[in-house]
PDB file of C-alpha atoms in Angstrom:
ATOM      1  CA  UNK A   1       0.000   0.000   0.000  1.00 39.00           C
ATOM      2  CA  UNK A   2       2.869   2.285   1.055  1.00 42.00           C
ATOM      3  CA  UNK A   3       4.489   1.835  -2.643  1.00 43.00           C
ATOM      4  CA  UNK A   4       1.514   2.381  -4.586  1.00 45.00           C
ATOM      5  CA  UNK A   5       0.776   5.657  -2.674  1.00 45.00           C
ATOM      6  CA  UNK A   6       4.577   6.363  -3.358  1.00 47.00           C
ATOM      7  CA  UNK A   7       4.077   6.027  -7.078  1.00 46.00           C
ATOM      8  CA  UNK A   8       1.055   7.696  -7.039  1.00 63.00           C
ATOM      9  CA  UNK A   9       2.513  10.517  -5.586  1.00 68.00           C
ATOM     10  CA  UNK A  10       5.207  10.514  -8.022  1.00 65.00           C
ATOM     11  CA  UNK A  11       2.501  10.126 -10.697  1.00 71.00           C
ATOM     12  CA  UNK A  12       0.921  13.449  -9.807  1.00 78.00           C
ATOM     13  CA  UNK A  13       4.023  15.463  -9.425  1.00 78.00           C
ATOM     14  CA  UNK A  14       5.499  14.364 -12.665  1.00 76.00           C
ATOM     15  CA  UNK A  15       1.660  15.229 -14.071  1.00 79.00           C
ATOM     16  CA  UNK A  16       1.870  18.793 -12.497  1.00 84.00           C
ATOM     17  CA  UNK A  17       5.215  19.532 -13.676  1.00 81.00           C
ATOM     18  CA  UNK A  18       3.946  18.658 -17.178  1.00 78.00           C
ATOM     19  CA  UNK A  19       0.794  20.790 -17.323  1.00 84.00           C
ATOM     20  CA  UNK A  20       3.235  23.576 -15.766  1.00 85.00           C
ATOM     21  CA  UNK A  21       5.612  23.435 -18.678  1.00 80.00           C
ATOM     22  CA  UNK A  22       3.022  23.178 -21.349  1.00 78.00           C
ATOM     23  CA  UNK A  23       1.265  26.070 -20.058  1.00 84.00           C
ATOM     24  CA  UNK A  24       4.354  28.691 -19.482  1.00 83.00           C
ATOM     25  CA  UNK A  25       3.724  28.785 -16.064  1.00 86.00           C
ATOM     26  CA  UNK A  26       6.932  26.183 -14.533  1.00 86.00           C
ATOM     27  CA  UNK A  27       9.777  28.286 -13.037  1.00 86.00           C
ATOM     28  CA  UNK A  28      12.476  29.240 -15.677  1.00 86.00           C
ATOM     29  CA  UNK A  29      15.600  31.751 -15.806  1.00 87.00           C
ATOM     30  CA  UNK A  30      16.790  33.628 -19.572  1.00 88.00           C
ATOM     31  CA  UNK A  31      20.637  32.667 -20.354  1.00 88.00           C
ATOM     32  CA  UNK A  32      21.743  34.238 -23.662  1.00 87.00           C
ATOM     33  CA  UNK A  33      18.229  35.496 -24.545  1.00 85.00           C
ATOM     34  CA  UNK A  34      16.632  31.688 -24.439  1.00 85.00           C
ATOM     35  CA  UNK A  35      14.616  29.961 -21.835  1.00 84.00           C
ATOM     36  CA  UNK A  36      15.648  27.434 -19.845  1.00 86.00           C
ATOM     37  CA  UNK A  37      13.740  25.356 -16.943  1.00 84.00           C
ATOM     38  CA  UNK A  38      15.499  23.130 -14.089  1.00 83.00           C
ATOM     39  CA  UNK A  39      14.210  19.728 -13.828  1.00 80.00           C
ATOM     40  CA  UNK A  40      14.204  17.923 -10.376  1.00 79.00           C
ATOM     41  CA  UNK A  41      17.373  15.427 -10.448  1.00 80.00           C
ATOM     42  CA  UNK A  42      15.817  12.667  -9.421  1.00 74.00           C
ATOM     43  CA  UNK A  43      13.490  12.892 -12.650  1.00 73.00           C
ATOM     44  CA  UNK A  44      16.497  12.797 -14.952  1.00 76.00           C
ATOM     45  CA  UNK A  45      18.692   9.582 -15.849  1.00 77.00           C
ATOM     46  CA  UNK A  46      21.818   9.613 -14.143  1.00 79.00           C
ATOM     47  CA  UNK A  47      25.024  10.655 -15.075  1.00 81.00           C
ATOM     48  CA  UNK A  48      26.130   6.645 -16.323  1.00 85.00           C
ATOM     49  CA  UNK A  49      22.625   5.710 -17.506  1.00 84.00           C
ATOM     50  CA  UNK A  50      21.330   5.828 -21.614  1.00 85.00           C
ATOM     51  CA  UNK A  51      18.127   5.735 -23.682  1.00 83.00           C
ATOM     52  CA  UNK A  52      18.145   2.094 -23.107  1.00 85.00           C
ATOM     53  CA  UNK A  53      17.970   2.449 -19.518  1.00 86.00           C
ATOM     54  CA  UNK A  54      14.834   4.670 -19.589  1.00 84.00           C
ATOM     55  CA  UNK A  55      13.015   2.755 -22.259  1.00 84.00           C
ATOM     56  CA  UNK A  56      13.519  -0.569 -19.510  1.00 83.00           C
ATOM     57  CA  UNK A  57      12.313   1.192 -17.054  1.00 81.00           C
ATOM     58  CA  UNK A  58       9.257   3.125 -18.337  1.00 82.00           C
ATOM     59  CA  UNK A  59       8.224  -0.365 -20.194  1.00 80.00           C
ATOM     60  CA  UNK A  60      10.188  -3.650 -18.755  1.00 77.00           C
ATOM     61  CA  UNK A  61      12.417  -6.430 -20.159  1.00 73.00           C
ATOM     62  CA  UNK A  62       9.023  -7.823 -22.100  1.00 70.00           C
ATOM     63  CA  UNK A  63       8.665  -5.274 -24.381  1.00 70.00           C
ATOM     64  CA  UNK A  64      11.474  -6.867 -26.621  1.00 66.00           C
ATOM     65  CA  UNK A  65       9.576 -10.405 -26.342  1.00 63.00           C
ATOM     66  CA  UNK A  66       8.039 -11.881 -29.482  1.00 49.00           C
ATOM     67  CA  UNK A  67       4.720 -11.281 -27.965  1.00 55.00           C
ATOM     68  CA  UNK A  68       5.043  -7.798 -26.473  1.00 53.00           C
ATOM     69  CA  UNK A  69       3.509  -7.342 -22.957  1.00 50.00           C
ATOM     70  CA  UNK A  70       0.041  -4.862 -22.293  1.00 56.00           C
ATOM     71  CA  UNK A  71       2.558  -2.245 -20.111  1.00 59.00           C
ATOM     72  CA  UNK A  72       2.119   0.196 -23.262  1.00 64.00           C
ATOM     73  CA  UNK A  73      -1.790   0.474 -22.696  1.00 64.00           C
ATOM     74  CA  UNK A  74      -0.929   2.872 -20.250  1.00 67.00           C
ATOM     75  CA  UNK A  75       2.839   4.039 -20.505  1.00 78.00           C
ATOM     76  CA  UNK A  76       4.674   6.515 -22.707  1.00 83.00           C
ATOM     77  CA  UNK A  77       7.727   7.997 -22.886  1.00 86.00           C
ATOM     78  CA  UNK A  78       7.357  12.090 -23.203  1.00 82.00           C
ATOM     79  CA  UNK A  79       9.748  14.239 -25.139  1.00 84.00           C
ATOM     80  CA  UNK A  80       9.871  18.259 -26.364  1.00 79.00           C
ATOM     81  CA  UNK A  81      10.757  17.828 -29.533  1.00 82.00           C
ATOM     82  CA  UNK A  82       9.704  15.482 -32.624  1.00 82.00           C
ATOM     83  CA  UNK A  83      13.038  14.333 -33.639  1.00 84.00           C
ATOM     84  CA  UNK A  84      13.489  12.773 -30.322  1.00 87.00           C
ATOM     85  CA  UNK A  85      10.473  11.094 -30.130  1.00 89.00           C
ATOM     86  CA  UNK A  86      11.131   9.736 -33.385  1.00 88.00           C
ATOM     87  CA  UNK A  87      14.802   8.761 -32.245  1.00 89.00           C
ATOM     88  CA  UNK A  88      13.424   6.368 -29.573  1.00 91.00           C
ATOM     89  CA  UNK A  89      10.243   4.858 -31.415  1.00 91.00           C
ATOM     90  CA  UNK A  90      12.943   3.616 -33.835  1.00 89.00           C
ATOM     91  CA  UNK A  91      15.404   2.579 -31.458  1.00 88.00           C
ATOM     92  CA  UNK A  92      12.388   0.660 -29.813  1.00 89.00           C
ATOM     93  CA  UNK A  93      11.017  -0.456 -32.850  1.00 90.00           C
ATOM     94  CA  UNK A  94      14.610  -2.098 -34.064  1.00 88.00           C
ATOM     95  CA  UNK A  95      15.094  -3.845 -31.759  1.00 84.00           C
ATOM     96  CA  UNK A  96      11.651  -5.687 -31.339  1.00 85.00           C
ATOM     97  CA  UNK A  97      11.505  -9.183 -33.018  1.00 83.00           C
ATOM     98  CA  UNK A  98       9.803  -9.623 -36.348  1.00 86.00           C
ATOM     99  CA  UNK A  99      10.189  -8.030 -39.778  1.00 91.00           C
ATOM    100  CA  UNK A 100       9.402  -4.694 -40.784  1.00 93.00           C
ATOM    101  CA  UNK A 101       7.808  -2.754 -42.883  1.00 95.00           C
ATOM    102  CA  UNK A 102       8.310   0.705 -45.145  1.00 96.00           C
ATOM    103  CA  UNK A 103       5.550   2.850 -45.511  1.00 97.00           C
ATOM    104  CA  UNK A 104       7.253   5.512 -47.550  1.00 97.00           C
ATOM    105  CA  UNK A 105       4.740   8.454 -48.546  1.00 96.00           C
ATOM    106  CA  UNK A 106       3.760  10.472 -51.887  1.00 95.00           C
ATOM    107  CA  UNK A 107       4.994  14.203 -51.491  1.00 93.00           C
ATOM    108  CA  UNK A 108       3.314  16.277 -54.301  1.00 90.00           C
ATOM    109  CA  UNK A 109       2.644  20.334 -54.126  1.00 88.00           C
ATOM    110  CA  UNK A 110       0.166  23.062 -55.119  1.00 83.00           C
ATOM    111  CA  UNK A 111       2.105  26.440 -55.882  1.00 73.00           C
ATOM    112  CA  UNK A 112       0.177  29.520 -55.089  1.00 59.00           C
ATOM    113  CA  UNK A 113      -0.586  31.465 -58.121  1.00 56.00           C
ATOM    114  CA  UNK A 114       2.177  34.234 -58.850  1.00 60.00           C
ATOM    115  CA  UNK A 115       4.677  31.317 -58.648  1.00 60.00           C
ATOM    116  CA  UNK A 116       6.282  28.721 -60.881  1.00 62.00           C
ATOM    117  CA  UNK A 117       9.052  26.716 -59.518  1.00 69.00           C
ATOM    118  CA  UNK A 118       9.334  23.176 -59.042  1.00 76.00           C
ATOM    119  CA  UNK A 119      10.922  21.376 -56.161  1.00 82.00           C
ATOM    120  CA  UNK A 120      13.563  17.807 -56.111  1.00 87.00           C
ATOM    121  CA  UNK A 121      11.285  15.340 -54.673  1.00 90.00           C
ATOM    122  CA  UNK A 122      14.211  14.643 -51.947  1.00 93.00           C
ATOM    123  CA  UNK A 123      13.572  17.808 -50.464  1.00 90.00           C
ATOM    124  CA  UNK A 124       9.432  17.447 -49.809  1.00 90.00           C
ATOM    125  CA  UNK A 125      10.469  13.937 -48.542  1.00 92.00           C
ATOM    126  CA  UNK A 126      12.715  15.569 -45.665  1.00 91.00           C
ATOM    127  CA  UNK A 127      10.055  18.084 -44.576  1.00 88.00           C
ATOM    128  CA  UNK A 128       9.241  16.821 -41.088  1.00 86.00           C
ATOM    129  CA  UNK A 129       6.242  19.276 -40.047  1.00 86.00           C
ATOM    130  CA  UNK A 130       4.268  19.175 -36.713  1.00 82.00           C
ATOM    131  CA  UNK A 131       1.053  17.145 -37.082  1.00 86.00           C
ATOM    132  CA  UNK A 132       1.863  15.444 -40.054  1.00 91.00           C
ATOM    133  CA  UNK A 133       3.118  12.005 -40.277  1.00 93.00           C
ATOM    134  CA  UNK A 134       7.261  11.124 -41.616  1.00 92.00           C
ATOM    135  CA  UNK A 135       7.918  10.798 -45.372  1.00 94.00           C
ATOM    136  CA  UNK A 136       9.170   6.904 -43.770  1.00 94.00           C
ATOM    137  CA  UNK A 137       7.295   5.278 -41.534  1.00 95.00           C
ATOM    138  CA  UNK A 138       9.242   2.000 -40.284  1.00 94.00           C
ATOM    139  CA  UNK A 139       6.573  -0.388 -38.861  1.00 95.00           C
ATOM    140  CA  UNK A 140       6.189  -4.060 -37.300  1.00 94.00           C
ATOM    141  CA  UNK A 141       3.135  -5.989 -35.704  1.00 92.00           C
ATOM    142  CA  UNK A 142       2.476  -5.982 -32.403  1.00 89.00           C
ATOM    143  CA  UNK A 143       4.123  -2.460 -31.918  1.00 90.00           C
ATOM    144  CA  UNK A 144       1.914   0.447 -30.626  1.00 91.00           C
ATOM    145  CA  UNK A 145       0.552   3.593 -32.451  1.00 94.00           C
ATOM    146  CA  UNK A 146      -1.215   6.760 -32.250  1.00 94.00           C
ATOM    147  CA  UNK A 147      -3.591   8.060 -34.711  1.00 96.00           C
ATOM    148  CA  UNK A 148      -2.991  11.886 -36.053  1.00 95.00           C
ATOM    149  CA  UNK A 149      -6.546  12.123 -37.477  1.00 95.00           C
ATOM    150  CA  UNK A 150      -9.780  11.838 -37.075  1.00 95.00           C
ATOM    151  CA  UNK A 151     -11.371   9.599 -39.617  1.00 94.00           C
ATOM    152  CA  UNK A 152     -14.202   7.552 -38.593  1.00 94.00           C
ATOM    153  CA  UNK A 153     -15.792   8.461 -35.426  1.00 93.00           C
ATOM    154  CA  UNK A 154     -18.405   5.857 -35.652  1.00 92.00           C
ATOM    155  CA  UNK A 155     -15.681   2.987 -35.177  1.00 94.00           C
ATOM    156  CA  UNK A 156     -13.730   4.916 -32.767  1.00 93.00           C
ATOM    157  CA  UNK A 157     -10.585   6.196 -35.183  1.00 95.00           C
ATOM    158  CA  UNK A 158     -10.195  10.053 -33.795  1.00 95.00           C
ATOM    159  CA  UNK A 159      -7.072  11.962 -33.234  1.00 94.00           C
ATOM    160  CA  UNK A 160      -5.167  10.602 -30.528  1.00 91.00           C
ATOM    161  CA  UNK A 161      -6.850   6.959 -30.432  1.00 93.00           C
ATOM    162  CA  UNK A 162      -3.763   4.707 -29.043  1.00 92.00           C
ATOM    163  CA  UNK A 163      -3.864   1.072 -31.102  1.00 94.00           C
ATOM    164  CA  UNK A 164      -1.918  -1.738 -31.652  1.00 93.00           C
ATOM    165  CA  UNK A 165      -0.597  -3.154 -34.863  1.00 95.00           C
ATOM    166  CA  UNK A 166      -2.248  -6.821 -36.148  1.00 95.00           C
ATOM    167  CA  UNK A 167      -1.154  -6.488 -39.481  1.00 96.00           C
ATOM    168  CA  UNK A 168       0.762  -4.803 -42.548  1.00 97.00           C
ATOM    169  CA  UNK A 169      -0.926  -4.717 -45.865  1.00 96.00           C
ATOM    170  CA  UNK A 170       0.002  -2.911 -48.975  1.00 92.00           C
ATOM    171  CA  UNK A 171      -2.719  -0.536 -48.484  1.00 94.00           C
ATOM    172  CA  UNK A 172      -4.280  -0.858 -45.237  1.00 97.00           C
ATOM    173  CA  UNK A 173      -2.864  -1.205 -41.752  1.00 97.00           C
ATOM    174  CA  UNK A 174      -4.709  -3.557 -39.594  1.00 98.00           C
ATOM    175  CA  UNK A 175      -5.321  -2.712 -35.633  1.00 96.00           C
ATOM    176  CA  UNK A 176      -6.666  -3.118 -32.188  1.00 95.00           C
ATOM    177  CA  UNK A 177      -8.155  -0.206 -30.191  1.00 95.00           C
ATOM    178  CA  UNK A 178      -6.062   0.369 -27.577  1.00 91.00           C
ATOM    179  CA  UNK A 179      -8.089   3.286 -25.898  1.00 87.00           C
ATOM    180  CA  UNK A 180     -11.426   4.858 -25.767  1.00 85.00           C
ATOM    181  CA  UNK A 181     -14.951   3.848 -25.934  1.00 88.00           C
ATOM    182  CA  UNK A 182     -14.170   1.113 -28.703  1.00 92.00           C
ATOM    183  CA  UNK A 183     -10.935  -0.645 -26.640  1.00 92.00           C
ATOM    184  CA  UNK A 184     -10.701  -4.284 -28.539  1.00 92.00           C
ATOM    185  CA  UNK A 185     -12.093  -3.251 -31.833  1.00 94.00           C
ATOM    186  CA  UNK A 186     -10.340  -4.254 -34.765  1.00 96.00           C
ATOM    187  CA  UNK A 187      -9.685  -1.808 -37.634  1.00 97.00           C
ATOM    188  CA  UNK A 188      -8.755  -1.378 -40.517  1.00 97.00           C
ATOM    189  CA  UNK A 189      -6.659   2.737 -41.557  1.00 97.00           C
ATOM    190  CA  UNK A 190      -5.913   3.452 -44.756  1.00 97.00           C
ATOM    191  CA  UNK A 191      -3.628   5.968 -46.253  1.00 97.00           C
ATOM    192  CA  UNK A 192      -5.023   9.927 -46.664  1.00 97.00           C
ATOM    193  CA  UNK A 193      -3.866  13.313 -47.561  1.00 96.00           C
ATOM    194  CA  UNK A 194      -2.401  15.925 -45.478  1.00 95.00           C
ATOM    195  CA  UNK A 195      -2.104  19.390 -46.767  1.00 93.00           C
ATOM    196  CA  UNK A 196       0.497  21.546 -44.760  1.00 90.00           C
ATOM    197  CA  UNK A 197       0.867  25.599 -45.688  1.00 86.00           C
ATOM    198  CA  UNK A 198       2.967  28.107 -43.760  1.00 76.00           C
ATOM    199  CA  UNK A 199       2.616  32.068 -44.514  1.00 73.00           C
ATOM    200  CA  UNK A 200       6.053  31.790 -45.352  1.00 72.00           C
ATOM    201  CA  UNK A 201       6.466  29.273 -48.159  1.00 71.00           C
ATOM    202  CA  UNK A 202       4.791  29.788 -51.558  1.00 77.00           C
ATOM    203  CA  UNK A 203       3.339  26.048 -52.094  1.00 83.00           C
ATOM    204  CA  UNK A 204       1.698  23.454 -50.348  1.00 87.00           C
ATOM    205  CA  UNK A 205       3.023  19.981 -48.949  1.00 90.00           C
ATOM    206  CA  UNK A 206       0.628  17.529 -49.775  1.00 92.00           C
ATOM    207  CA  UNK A 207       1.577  14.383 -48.072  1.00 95.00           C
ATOM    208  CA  UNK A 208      -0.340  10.784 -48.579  1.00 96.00           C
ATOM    209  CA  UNK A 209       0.538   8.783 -45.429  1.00 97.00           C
ATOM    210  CA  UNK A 210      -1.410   6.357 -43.022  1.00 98.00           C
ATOM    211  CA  UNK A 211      -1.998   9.027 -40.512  1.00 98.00           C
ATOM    212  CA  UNK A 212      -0.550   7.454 -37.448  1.00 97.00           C
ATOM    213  CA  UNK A 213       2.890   7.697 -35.611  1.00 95.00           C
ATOM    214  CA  UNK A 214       4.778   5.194 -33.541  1.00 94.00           C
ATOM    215  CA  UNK A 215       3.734   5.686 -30.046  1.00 91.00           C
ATOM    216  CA  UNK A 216       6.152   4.263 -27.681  1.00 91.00           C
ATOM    217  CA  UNK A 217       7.357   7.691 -27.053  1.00 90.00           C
ATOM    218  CA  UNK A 218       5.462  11.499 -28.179  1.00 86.00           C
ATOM    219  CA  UNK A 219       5.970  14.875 -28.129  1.00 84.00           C
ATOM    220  CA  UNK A 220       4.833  16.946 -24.793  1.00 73.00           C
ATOM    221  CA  UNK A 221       2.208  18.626 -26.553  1.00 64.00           C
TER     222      UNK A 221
END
């Protein structure tokens, strides 16, 4: 009783320092004009510890077994930024047994009007913008993901459903509900388009992509 009170104090502390970082309001100090927070020590990995030491102890030994354990229902490893997210999903995803598959995407644009260039194809494939899902995405079964969109509330597939992978077709992914009001339903996502502008730029990405991501590890927000 003691220890589950311990982690579920430990629960709600990590949970408040969260919601204070997401919503500006966490203690922080400028150095060199840019922002910078202090995080409790004994929320960090230690000096002689890795990635690899986190990822065993947020999900256990079993995660690497042929048939992965339920401890991702309800664990996730949180990171600021995309690219580090993205780091760990693949380290995770490596090293789980089974094959795996390439989803690679079609990258096309629309150019606004008063404009007439064309761009290498290698260059749409590297944009990486928030909300939108990789150019690659490197999958196996059994692994969990997160879906991006919403794009059939009657069967329970709205952004931020958490599922796990059944199966890899060529054009449909195959998965169990993993949370919501439909947990156990199977389902089947197909691929759709995402359209990303910026003031900025003078075209449009289109992107066709399943619109999921890995979800052994996300972005804070």
């Amino acid at each position: 009783l003691s220890k589950n009170m311990r982690l579920n104090e430990d629960s709600r502390r990590l949970n408040d320092l969260i919601l204070q970082v997401g919503n500006g309001s966490f203690p922080s100090k400028m150095i060199n004009d840019e922002e910078y927070i202090q995080i409790p020590d004994d929320l960090l990995l230690a000096p002689d510890q890795n990635i690899d030491d986190l990822i065993l102890n947020v999900y256990g030994q079993q995660i690497y077994d042929p048939i992965i354990g339920e401890r991702f229902h309800d664990s996730i490893i949180l990171t600021p930024r995309n690219r580090d997210a993205q780091m760990i999903n693949n380290a995770i995803t490596e090293k789980i047994q089974g094959n795996h598959k390439v989803y690679k995407s079609a990258d096309s644009t629309c150019f606004d009007a008063n404009s007439n260039c064309t761009l290498p194809d290698e260059f749409l494939n590297s944009l990486n913008p928030s909300g939108l899902p990789p150019y690659e995405l490197i999958l196996k079964v059994g692994i969990p993901i997160i879906l991006i969109r919403t794009i059939a509330p009657k069967v329970g597939l709205y952004n931020g459903t958490r599922l796990r992978i059944d199966a890899l077709q060529q054009f449909v992914i195959t998965a169990t509900i993993l949370s919501g009001q439909c947990i156990g339903n199977q389902v089947k996502i197909p691929r759709i388009d995402f359209y990303f502008k910026q003031a900025q730029l003078l075209f449009t990405l289109i992107r066709r992509q399943f619109p999921i991501l890995v979800a052994f590890a996300m972005t804070i927000n």
